[in-house]
Coordinates of C-alpha atoms in Angstrom, one line a residue:
M29 CA 0.0 0.0 0.0
N30 CA 1.3 3.5 -0.9
I31 CA -0.1 7.0 -0.9
Q32 CA -0.7 6.9 -4.7
H33 CA -2.9 3.8 -4.3
L34 CA -4.9 5.7 -1.7
K35 CA -5.4 8.6 -4.1
Y36 CA -6.6 6.1 -6.8
A37 CA -9.1 4.5 -4.5
V38 CA -10.5 7.8 -3.3
E39 CA -10.9 9.0 -6.9
V40 CA -12.8 5.8 -7.8
E41 CA -15.1 6.3 -4.9
K42 CA -15.7 9.9 -6.0
T43 CA -16.5 9.1 -9.6
G44 CA -18.2 5.8 -9.0
S45 CA -16.5 4.5 -12.1
I46 CA -13.1 2.9 -12.8
T47 CA -13.3 4.3 -16.4
Q48 CA -14.0 7.9 -15.3
A49 CA -11.5 7.7 -12.5
A50 CA -8.8 6.6 -14.9
E51 CA -9.7 9.5 -17.2
N52 CA -9.5 12.0 -14.4
L53 CA -6.1 10.5 -13.3
Y54 CA -4.7 10.6 -16.9
M55 CA -4.0 6.8 -16.8
G56 CA -5.2 3.7 -18.6
Q57 CA -8.2 1.8 -17.1
P58 CA -6.2 -1.5 -16.9
N59 CA -3.4 0.1 -15.0
L60 CA -5.9 1.7 -12.5
S61 CA -7.8 -1.6 -12.1
K62 CA -4.4 -3.3 -11.4
A63 CA -3.5 -0.7 -8.8
I64 CA -6.8 -1.0 -7.0
K65 CA -6.4 -4.8 -6.9
E66 CA -2.9 -4.5 -5.5
L67 CA -4.3 -2.1 -2.8
E68 CA -7.0 -4.6 -1.9
N69 CA -4.5 -7.5 -1.7
S70 CA -2.2 -5.5 0.5
V71 CA -4.9 -4.5 3.0
G72 CA -6.7 -7.9 2.8
I73 CA -10.2 -6.6 2.1
T74 CA -12.4 -6.0 -0.9
I75 CA -12.9 -2.3 -1.3
F76 CA -14.9 -2.3 -4.5
K77 CA -17.4 -4.9 -5.6
R78 CA -17.6 -5.3 -9.4
T79 CA -21.2 -5.6 -10.7
P80 CA -22.8 -5.5 -14.2
K81 CA -24.0 -2.0 -13.3
G82 CA -20.5 -0.8 -12.3
I83 CA -18.8 -0.8 -8.9
E84 CA -20.2 -0.8 -5.4
I85 CA -18.3 0.0 -2.2
T86 CA -18.3 -2.7 0.4
A87 CA -18.9 -2.1 4.1
K88 CA -15.3 -2.6 4.9
G89 CA -14.4 -0.5 1.9
K90 CA -16.4 2.5 3.2
T91 CA -14.5 2.3 6.5
F92 CA -11.2 2.0 4.8
L93 CA -11.9 4.9 2.4
S94 CA -12.9 7.1 5.4
Y95 CA -9.5 6.5 7.0
A96 CA -7.8 6.9 3.6
K97 CA -9.3 10.4 3.0
N98 CA -8.3 11.5 6.5
V99 CA -4.7 10.3 5.8
L100 CA -4.6 12.2 2.5
L101 CA -6.0 15.3 4.1
Q102 CA -3.3 15.3 6.8
I103 CA -0.6 14.7 4.3
N104 CA -1.9 17.7 2.2
E105 CA -1.9 19.9 5.3
M106 CA 1.6 18.8 6.3
E107 CA 2.9 19.4 2.8
S108 CA 1.3 22.9 2.7
L109 CA 3.4 23.9 5.7
Y110 CA 6.7 23.4 3.8
K111 CA 5.8 24.2 0.2
T112 CA 8.0 27.0 -1.1
D113 CA 7.3 26.7 -4.8
D114 CA 5.0 29.7 -4.9
P115 CA 7.4 32.7 -5.3
D116 CA 4.4 35.2 -5.0
K117 CA 3.2 33.9 -1.6
Q118 CA 3.6 36.5 1.1
S119 CA 4.4 35.0 4.5
L120 CA 5.9 36.1 7.8
S121 CA 5.8 34.8 11.4
I122 CA 7.1 37.2 14.0
A123 CA 7.4 37.2 17.8
V124 CA 7.3 40.5 19.6
P125 CA 6.9 42.0 23.1
R126 CA 3.6 43.5 23.9
C127 CA 3.8 47.2 23.0
S128 CA 1.7 49.5 20.9
Y129 CA 4.5 51.0 18.8
I130 CA 5.5 47.5 17.5
T131 CA 1.9 46.7 16.8
H132 CA 1.5 50.0 14.9
A133 CA 4.7 49.2 12.9
F134 CA 3.4 45.8 12.0
A135 CA 0.1 47.2 10.9
S136 CA 1.8 49.8 8.7
F137 CA 4.0 47.1 7.2
S138 CA 0.9 44.9 6.5
S139 CA -0.8 47.8 4.7
T140 CA 2.0 47.7 2.1
L141 CA 1.4 44.1 1.1
D142 CA -0.4 43.0 -2.1
M143 CA -3.9 41.9 -1.0
D144 CA -4.4 40.2 -4.4
K145 CA -1.7 37.6 -3.6
E146 CA -1.7 34.7 -1.2
L147 CA -1.0 35.9 2.3
E148 CA -0.1 34.2 5.5
M149 CA 1.0 36.1 8.6
D150 CA 1.6 35.2 12.3
F151 CA 2.0 38.0 14.8
V152 CA 2.9 36.4 18.2
E153 CA 2.9 38.7 21.3
T154 CA 5.1 37.3 24.0
N155 CA 8.1 38.3 26.1
S156 CA 11.7 38.7 25.0
I157 CA 13.0 35.3 26.2
Q158 CA 10.2 33.5 24.5
A159 CA 10.6 35.5 21.3
I160 CA 14.2 34.3 21.1
D161 CA 13.1 30.7 21.8
L162 CA 10.4 30.8 19.1
V163 CA 12.9 32.0 16.5
A164 CA 15.5 29.4 17.6
E165 CA 13.0 26.6 17.3
G166 CA 12.0 27.7 13.8
R167 CA 8.4 28.6 14.8
C168 CA 8.9 32.2 13.9
N169 CA 11.0 33.8 11.1
L170 CA 11.8 36.9 13.0
G171 CA 11.7 38.2 16.6
I172 CA 11.8 41.6 18.2
I173 CA 13.1 41.9 21.8
R174 CA 13.7 44.7 24.2
Y175 CA 15.8 44.9 27.4
Q176 CA 17.7 47.3 29.6
L177 CA 21.2 48.1 28.6
L178 CA 22.6 46.6 31.8
H179 CA 21.3 43.2 30.6
E180 CA 22.5 43.6 27.0
A181 CA 25.5 41.3 27.4
A182 CA 23.3 38.5 28.7
F183 CA 20.8 38.8 25.8
L184 CA 23.5 39.0 23.2
K185 CA 25.2 35.9 24.6
C186 CA 21.9 34.0 24.6
I187 CA 21.3 35.0 21.0
Q188 CA 24.8 33.8 20.0
E189 CA 24.5 30.5 21.9
K190 CA 21.3 29.8 19.9
S191 CA 23.2 30.5 16.6
L192 CA 20.9 33.5 15.8
R193 CA 21.8 36.9 14.3
S194 CA 20.6 40.2 15.6
S195 CA 20.9 43.9 15.0
A196 CA 20.0 47.0 17.1
L197 CA 16.9 48.8 15.9
Y198 CA 16.4 51.6 18.5
Q199 CA 17.7 52.8 21.9
F200 CA 15.7 54.9 24.3
E201 CA 15.9 56.2 27.8
S202 CA 13.4 56.3 30.7
L203 CA 11.3 59.4 31.0
A204 CA 10.2 61.2 34.2
L205 CA 6.6 62.4 33.5
M206 CA 5.0 65.0 35.7
H207 CA 2.6 68.0 35.7
A208 CA 4.0 71.5 35.3
S209 CA 3.1 72.2 39.0
H210 CA 4.8 69.1 40.3
P211 CA 7.5 69.9 43.0
L212 CA 10.2 68.4 40.8
A213 CA 9.1 70.0 37.6
K214 CA 11.7 72.8 37.8
T215 CA 14.6 70.7 39.1
A216 CA 17.5 71.1 36.7
Q217 CA 18.8 67.6 37.1
L218 CA 16.9 64.6 38.5
N219 CA 18.4 61.4 40.0
F220 CA 16.7 58.2 41.1
E221 CA 16.8 59.3 44.8
D222 CA 14.6 62.3 43.9
L223 CA 12.0 60.0 42.5
S224 CA 11.9 57.4 45.4
D225 CA 8.6 58.7 46.8
Y226 CA 6.8 58.7 43.5
I227 CA 5.2 56.0 41.3
E228 CA 7.5 54.3 38.8
I229 CA 5.9 52.8 35.7
L230 CA 7.9 49.8 34.5
H231 CA 7.6 47.2 31.8
G232 CA 6.4 44.0 33.3
D233 CA 8.8 41.6 31.5
L234 CA 11.7 41.3 34.0
N235 CA 13.1 38.1 32.6
I236 CA 16.7 38.0 31.5
P237 CA 18.8 35.1 30.1
F238 CA 20.9 33.4 32.7
A239 CA 22.9 30.2 32.2
G240 CA 20.6 29.4 29.2
N241 CA 17.4 30.0 31.2
A242 CA 15.2 32.9 32.1
L243 CA 15.8 34.4 35.6
D244 CA 13.4 36.7 37.4
L245 CA 15.3 39.7 38.8
P246 CA 13.8 42.8 40.5
Q247 CA 14.5 46.2 39.1
C248 CA 17.4 47.9 40.9
R249 CA 15.4 51.1 41.7
P250 CA 15.0 53.1 44.9
A251 CA 11.3 53.7 44.1
R252 CA 8.9 52.0 46.6
K253 CA 5.8 52.4 44.4
H254 CA 5.6 50.6 41.0
I255 CA 3.1 50.0 38.3
Y256 CA 4.0 47.2 35.9
I257 CA 2.6 47.3 32.5
Y258 CA 2.9 45.0 29.5
D259 CA 2.3 47.5 26.7

């Protein structure tokens, strides 16, 4: 039994005729009849009963063909995951941290694509450690990560150990946000001690690579009040 024989049997069932099935399969009727007989011999059952009026599907044949169609369907789905013979297909799978500016950038990129062509996009929102793992495992083509500069060496080492390539996109600094009437608004130069009594808004992803694994570390900040966000 082979996959081609299963396809032959399913086509015969669909057409209800050896002759029509052979025509649809662009092969001679004797060759198709021989292939069906070989299939029946290999599985040890009669799938099609030959009658003066044509062919009939046996009870065991119906059960067998039901399984055969499921097998062929799964094979088609599996093959579709790896088909690269369509140069016009637009596809991208990307893992990113949860943040509005990355989502906006992805939306802007998507608007440049040709909607008349086949399109397949995966946009996975996760944390930086998982984004690296998804790319390393081949589940995503591309990943975007963000981290504090004091953790940069750990992230770059993790990326190198997983045989990935990276490039810096953007660097930004923390911002002290306050009303114009705030007591610190007119302070010429702020330090962390000045902010220790106020609320600090932090990104909630505190994982950093450590010995090949993610390690939860607290932020080294003097502030006693924190709001952790994931956007």
